[in-house]
mmCIF file of C-alpha atoms in Angstrom:
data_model
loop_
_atom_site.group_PDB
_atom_site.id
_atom_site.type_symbol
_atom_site.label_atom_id
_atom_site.label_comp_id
_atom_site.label_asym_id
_atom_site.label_seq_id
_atom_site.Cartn_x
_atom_site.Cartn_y
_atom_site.Cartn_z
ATOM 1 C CA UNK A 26 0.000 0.000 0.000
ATOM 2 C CA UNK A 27 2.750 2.401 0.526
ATOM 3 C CA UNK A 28 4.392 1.781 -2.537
ATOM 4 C CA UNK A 29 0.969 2.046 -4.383
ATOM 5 C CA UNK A 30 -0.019 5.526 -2.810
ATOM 6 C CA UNK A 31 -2.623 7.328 -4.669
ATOM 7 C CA UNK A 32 -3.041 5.058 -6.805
ATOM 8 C CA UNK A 33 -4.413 2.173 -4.610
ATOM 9 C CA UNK A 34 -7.302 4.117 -4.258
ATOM 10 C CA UNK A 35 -10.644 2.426 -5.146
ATOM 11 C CA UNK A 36 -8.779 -0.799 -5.894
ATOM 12 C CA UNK A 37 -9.685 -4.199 -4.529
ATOM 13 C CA UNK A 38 -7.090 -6.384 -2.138
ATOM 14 C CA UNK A 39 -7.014 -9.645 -1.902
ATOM 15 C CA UNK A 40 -5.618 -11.329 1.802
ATOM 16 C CA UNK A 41 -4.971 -14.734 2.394
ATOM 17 C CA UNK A 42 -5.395 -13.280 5.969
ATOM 18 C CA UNK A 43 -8.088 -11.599 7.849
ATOM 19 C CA UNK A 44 -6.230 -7.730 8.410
ATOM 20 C CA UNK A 45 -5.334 -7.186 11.911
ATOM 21 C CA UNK A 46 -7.506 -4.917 13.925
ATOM 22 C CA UNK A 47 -5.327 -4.104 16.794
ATOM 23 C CA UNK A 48 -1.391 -2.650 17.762
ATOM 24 C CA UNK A 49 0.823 -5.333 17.796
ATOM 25 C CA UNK A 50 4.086 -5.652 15.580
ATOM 26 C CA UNK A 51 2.415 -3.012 12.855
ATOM 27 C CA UNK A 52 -0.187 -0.320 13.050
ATOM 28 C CA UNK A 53 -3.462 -2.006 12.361
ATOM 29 C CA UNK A 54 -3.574 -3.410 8.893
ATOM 30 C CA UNK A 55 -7.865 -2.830 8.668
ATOM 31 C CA UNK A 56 -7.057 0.927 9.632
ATOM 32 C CA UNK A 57 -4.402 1.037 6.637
ATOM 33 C CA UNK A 58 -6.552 -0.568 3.980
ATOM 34 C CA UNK A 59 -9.543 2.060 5.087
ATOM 35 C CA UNK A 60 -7.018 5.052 4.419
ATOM 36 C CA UNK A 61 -5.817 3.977 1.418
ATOM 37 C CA UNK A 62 -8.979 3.818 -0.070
ATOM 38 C CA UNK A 63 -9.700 0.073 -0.887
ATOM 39 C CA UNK A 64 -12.991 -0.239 -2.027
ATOM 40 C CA UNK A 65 -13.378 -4.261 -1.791
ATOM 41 C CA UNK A 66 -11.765 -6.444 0.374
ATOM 42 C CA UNK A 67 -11.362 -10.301 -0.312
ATOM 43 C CA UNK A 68 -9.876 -12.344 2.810
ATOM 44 C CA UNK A 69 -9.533 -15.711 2.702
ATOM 45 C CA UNK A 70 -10.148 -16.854 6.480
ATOM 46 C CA UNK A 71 -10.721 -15.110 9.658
ATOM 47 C CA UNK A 72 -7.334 -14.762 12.011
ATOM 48 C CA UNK A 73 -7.758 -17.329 14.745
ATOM 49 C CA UNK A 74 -6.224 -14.573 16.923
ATOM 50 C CA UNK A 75 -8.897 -13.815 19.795
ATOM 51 C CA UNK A 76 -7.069 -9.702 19.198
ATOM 52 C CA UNK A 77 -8.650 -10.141 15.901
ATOM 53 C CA UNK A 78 -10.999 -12.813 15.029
ATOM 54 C CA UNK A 79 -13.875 -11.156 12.924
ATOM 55 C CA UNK A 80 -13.022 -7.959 14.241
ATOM 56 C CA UNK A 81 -11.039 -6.573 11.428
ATOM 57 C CA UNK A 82 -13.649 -7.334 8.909
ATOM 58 C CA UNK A 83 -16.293 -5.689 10.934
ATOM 59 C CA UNK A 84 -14.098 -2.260 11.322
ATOM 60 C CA UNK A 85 -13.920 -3.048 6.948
ATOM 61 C CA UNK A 86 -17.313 -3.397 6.293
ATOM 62 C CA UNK A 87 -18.295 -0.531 9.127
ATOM 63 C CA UNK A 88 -16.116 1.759 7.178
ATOM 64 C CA UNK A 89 -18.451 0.889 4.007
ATOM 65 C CA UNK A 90 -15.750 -1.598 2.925
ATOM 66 C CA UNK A 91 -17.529 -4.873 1.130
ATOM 67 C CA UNK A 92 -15.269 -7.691 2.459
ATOM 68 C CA UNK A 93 -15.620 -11.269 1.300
ATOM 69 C CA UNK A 94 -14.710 -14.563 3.134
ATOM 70 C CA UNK A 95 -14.065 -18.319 2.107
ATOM 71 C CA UNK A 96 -12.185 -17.668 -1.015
ATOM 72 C CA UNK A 97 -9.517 -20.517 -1.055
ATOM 73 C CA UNK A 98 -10.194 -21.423 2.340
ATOM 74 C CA UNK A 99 -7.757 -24.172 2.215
ATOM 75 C CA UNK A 100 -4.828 -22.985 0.511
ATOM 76 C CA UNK A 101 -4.738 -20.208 3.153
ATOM 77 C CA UNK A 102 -4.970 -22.462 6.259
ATOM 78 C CA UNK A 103 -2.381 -24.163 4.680
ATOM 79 C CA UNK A 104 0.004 -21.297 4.382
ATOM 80 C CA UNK A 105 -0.565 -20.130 7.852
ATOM 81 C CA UNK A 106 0.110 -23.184 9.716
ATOM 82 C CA UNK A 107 2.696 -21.967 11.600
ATOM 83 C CA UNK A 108 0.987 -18.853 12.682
ATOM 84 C CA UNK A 109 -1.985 -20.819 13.447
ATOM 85 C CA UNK A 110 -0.179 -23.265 15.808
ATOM 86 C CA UNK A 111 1.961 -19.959 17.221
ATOM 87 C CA UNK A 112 -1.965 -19.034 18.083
ATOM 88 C CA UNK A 113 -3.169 -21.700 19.883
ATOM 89 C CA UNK A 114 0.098 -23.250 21.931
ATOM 90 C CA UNK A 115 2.507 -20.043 21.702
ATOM 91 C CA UNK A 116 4.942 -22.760 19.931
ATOM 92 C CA UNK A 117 6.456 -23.039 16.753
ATOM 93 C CA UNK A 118 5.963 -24.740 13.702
ATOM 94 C CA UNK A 119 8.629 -27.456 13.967
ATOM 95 C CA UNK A 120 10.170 -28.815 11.024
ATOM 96 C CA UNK A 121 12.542 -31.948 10.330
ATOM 97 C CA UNK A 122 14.697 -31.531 7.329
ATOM 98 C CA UNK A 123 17.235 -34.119 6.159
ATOM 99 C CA UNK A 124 18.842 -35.808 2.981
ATOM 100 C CA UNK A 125 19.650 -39.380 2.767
ATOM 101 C CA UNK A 126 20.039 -41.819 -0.003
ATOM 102 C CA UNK A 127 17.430 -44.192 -1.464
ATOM 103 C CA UNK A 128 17.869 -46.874 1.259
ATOM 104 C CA UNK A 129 17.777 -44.157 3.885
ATOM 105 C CA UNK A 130 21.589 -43.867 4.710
ATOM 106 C CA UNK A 131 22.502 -40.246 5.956
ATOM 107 C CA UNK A 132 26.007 -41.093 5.478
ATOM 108 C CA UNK A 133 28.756 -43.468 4.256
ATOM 109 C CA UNK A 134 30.108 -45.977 7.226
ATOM 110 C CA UNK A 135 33.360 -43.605 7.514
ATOM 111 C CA UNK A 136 30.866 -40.906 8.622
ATOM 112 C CA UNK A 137 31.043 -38.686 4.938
ATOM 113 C CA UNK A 138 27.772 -36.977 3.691
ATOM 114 C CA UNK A 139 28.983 -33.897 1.748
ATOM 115 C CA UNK A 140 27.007 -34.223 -0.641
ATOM 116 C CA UNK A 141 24.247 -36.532 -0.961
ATOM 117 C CA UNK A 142 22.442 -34.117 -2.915
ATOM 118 C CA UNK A 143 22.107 -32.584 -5.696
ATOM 119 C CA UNK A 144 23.487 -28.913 -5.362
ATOM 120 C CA UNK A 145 19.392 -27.904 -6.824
ATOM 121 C CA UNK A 146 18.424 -30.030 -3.586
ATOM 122 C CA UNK A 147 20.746 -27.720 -1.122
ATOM 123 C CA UNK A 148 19.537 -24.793 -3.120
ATOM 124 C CA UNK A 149 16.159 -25.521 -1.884
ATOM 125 C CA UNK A 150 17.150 -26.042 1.625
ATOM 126 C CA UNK A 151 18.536 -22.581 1.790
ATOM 127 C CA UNK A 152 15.490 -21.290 0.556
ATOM 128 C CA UNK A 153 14.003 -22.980 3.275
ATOM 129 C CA UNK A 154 16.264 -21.246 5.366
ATOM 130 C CA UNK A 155 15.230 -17.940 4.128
ATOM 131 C CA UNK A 156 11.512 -18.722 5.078
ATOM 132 C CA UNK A 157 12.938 -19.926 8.822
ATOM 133 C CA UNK A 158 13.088 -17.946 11.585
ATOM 134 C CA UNK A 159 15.173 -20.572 13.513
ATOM 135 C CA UNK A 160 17.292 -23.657 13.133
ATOM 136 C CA UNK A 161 18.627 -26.172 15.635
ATOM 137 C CA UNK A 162 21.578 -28.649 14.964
ATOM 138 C CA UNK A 163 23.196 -30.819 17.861
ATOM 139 C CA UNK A 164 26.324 -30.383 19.076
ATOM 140 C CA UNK A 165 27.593 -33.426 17.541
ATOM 141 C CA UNK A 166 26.621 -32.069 13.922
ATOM 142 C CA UNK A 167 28.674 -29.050 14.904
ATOM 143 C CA UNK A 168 31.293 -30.826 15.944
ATOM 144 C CA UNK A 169 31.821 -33.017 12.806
ATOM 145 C CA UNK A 170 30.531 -30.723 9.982
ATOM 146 C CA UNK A 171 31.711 -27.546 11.791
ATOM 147 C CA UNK A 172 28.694 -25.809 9.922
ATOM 148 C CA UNK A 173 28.144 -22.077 9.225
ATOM 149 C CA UNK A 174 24.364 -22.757 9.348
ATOM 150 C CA UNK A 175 23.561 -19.289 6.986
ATOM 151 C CA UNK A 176 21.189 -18.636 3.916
ATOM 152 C CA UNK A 177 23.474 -19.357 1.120
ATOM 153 C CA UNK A 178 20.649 -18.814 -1.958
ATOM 154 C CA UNK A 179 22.527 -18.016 -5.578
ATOM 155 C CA UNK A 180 20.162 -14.444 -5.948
ATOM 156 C CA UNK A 181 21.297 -13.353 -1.789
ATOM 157 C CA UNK A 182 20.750 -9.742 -1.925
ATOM 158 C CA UNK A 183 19.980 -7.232 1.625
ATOM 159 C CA UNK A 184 16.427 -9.281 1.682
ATOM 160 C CA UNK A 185 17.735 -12.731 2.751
ATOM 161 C CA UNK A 186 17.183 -13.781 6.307
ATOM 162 C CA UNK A 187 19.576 -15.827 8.625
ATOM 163 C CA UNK A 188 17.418 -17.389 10.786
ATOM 164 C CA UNK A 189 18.630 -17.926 14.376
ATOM 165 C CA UNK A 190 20.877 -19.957 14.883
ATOM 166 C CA UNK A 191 20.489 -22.605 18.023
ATOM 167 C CA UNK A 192 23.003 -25.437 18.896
ATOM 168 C CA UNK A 193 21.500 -27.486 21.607
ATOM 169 C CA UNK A 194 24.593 -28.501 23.822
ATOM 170 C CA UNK A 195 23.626 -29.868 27.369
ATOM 171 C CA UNK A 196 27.756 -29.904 28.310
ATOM 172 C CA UNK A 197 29.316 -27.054 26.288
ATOM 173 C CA UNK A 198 31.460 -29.290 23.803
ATOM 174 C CA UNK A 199 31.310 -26.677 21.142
ATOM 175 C CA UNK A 200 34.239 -24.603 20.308
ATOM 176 C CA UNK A 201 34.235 -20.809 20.952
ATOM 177 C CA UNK A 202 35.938 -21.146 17.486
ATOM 178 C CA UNK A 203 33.258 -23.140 15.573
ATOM 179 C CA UNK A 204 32.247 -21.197 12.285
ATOM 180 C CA UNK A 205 28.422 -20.916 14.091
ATOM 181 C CA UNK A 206 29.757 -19.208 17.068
ATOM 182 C CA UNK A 207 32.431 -16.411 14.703
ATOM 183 C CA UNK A 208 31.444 -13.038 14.978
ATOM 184 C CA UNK A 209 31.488 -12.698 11.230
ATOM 185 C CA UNK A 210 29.057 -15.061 10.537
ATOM 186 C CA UNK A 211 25.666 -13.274 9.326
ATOM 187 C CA UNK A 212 22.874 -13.469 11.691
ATOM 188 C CA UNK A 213 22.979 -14.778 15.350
ATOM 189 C CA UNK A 214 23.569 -17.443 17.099
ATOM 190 C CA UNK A 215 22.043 -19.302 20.549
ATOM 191 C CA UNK A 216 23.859 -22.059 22.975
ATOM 192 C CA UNK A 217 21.048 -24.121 24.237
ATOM 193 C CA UNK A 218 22.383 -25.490 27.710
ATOM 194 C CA UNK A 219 21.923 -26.914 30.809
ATOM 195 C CA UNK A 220 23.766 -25.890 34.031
ATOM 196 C CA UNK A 221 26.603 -28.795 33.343
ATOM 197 C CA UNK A 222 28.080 -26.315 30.921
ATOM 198 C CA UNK A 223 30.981 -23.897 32.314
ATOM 199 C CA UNK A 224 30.454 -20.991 33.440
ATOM 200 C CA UNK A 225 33.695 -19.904 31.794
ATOM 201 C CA UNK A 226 32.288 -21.343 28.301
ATOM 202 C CA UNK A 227 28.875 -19.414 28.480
ATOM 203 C CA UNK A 228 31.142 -16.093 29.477
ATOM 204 C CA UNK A 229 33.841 -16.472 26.196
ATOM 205 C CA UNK A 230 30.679 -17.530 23.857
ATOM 206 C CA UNK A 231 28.596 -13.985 25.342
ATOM 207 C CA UNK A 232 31.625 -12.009 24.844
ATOM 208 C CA UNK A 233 31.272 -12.712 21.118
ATOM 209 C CA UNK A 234 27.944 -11.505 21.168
ATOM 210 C CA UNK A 235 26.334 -15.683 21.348
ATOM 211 C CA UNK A 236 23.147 -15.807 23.539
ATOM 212 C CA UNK A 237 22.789 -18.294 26.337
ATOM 213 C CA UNK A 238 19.563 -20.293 27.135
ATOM 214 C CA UNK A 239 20.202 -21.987 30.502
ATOM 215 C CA UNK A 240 17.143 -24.968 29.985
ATOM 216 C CA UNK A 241 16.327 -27.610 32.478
ATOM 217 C CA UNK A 242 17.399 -31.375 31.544
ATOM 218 C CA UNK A 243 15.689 -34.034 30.633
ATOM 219 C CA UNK A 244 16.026 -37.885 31.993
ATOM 220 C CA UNK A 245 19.212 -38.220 30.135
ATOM 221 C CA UNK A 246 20.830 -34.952 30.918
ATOM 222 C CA UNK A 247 20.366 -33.369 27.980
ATOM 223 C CA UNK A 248 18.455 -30.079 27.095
ATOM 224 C CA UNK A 249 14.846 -30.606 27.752
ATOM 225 C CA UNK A 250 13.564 -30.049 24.030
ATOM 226 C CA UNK A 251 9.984 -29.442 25.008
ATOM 227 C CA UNK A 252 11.498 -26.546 27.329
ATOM 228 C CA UNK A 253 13.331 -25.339 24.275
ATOM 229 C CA UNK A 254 11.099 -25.338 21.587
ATOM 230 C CA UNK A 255 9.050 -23.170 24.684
ATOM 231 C CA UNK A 256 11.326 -20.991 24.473
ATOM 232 C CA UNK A 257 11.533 -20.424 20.987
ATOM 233 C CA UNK A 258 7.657 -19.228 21.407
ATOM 234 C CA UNK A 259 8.730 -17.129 23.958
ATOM 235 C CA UNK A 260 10.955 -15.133 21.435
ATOM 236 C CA UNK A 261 7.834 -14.968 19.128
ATOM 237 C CA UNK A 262 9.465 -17.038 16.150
ATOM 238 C CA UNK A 263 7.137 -18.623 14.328
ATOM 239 C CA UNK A 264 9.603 -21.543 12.643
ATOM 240 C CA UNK A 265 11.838 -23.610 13.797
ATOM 241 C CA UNK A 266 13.665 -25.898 11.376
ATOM 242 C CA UNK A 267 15.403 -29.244 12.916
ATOM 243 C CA UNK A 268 18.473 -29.545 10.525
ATOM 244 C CA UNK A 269 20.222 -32.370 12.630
ATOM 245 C CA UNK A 270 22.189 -34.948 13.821
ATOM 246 C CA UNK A 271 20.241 -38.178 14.112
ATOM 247 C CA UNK A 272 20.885 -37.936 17.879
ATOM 248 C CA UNK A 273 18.742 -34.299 18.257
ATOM 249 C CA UNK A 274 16.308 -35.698 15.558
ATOM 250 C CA UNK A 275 15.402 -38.874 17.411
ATOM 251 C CA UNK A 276 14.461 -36.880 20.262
ATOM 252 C CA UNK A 277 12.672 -34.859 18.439
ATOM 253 C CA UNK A 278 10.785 -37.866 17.220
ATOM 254 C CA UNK A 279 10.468 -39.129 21.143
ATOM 255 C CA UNK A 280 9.415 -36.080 22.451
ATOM 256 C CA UNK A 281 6.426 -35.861 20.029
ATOM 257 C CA UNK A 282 7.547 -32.374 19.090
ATOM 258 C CA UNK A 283 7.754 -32.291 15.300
ATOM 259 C CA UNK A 284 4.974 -31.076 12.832
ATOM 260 C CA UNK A 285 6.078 -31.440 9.172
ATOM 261 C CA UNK A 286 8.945 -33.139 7.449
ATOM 262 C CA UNK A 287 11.080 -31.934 4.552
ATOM 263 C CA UNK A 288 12.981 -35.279 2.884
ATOM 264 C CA UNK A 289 15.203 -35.373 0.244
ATOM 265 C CA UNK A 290 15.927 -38.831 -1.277
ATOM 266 C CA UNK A 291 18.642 -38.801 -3.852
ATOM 267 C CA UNK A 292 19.179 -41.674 -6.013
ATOM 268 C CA UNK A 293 22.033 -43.390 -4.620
ATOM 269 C CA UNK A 294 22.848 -46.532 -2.561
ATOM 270 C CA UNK A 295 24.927 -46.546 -0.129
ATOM 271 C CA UNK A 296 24.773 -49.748 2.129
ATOM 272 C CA UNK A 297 26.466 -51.210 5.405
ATOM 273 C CA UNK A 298 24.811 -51.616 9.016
ATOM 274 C CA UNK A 299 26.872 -48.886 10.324
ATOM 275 C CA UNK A 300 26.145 -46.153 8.184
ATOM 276 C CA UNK A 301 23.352 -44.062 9.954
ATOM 277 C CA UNK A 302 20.105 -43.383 9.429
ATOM 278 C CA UNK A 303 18.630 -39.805 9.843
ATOM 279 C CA UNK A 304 16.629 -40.564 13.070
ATOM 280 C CA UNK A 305 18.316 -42.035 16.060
ATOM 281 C CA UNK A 306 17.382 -43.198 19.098
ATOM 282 C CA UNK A 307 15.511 -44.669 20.933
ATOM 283 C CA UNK A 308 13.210 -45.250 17.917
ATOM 284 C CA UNK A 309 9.430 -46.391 17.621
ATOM 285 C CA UNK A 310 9.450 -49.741 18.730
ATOM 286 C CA UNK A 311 5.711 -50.722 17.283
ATOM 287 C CA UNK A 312 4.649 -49.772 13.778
ATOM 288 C CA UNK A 313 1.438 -48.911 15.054
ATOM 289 C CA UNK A 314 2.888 -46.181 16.686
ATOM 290 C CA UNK A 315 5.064 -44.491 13.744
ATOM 291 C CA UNK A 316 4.926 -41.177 12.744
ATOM 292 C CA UNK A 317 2.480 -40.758 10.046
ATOM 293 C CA UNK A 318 2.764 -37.992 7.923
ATOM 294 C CA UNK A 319 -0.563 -36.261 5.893
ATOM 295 C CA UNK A 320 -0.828 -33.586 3.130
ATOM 296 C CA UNK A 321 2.254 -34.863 1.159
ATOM 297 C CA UNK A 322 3.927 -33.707 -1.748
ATOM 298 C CA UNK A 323 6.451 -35.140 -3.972
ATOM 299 C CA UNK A 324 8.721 -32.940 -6.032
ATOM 300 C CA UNK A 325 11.712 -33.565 -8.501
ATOM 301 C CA UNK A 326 14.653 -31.275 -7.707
ATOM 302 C CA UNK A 327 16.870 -31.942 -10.084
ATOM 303 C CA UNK A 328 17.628 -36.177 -9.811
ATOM 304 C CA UNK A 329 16.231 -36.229 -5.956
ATOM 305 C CA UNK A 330 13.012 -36.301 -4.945
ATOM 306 C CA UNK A 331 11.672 -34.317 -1.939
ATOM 307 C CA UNK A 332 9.000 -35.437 0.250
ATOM 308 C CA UNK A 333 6.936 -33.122 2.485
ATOM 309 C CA UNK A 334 4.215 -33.821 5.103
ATOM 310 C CA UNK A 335 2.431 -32.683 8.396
ATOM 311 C CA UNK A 336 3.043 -34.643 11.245
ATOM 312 C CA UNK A 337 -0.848 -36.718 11.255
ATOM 313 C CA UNK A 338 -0.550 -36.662 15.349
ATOM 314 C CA UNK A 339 0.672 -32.758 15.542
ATOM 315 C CA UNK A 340 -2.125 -31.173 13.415
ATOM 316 C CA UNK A 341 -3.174 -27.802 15.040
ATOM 317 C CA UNK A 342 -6.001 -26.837 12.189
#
């Protein structure tokens, strides 16, 4: 609207949103659409918010504004997901991302993944990234990758994100030094921890402008997810992307906490009992207790395939 100016007068907008009718991080967005003139308003769904909920279409339609609802319904619930769950549980929208080969192998037996994928397939993930507002490895990915955990997209220009970057480290293993932790490194980054990390550790890291998260621990001594993803709320993110090991991902899985899935599958084999899987303990010990995953789509990026779906159990619409 404020790039239209005059001329958005008497048009028509169409929201896949109900506009806000309240202050929170912008002015209200029903005010804005009354100054600028709109003369028809089509929204796709009322905002579950209870700020909002059918109260920015009334202040529309009071103003003299025709506004109509129901319009792609679907498509729009489906695209707010993550603000919908945000809504109801103050929690984001967790998702599991992870490449492996067609027999499910993350890496070879010698521990070496770079790369199982297609460089179109890594594309994508960073445009995932640039859609994120947060992303979690372990501190065993960090360790062995040494990972700068940034949006790397071929077009970056002064619009591409960093999301937040959170290594989830119950003992403080992690280097000072580690590329995630530098200084340099766009965007910022966040030690998830417990109180058996050093005080000395959590000092160096802050002096280098990394934020602490002191969490409680769970039965095994590590950092209580469910606490953590809590948290992540608490800072009003929206999105949190699981990027790995198998070790944080299998407690993921435990802890019931993921809602969607992002899979690449390349075509490759690559074999042996010891090479890993992308989801590690403890497992699902009865199939009829698997994760089952709904709304799923198939794609063809480049040779892989990627395969996305919603968590059946963790549906929040």
């Amino acid at each position: 609207l404020t790039e239209a100016g005059e001329s958005a007068k008497g048009s028509t907008a169409y929201v896949t949103l109900e506009p806000c009718a309240h202050y929170g991080r912008t002015a209200p967005c029903a005010d804005a659409l009354i100054e600028a003139g709109i003369k028809e308003v089509y929204s796709a769904i009322e905002d579950p918010n209870p700020d909002v909920h059918g109260k920015g279409h009334d202040r529309l339609r009071v103003a003299g504004i025709p506004v109509h609802t129901g319009i792609s319904q679907s498509k729009a619930t489906e695209i707010n997901k993550p603000f919908f769950k945000y809504v109801a549980s103050r929690q984001p929208w967790v998702t599991a991302k992870f490449a492996v080969s067609l027999d499910g192998k993350l890496a070879t037996n010698t521990g070496e993944s770079q790369w199982i994928t297609s460089e179109q397939s890594r594309q994508r993930v960073h445009h995932i990234r640039n859609v994120t507002d947060a992303i979690i490895v372990g501190a065993g990915t960090v360790l062995t990758d040494d990972p700068s955990l940034t949006t790397r997209l071929q077009d970056y220009n002064e619009s591409t994100r960093n999301p937040l970057r959170i290594v989830a480290d119950s003992r403080g293993r992690v280097s000072p030094k580690a590329r995630v932790y530098h200084p340099d490194t766009p965007g910022y980054s966040v030690l998830a921890t417990t109180s058996q990390t050093k005080s000395s550790h959590c000092e160096q890291l802050e002096s280098q402008g990394v934020k602490i998260w002191k969490l409680p621990e769970d039965t095994n001594g590590r950092v209580d997810l469910k606490a953590l993803v809590n948290r992540v709320g608490q800072e009003e993110m929206l999105t949190l992307l699981v990027e790995g090991g198998s070790e944080l991902l299998g407690a993921f899985v435990a802890d019931g906490l993921l809602d969607q899935v992002c899979a690449f599958f390349a075509p490759i084999i690559i074999g042996g009992k010891s090479a890993p899987g992308p989801v590690g303990e403890p497992g699902i010990g009865r199939l009829v207790d698997v994760l089952r995953l709904s709304n799923i789509v198939t794609e063809k990026i480049g040779d892989d395939i990627l395969v996305t779906g919603d968590v059946l159990s963790n549906l929040h619409i």
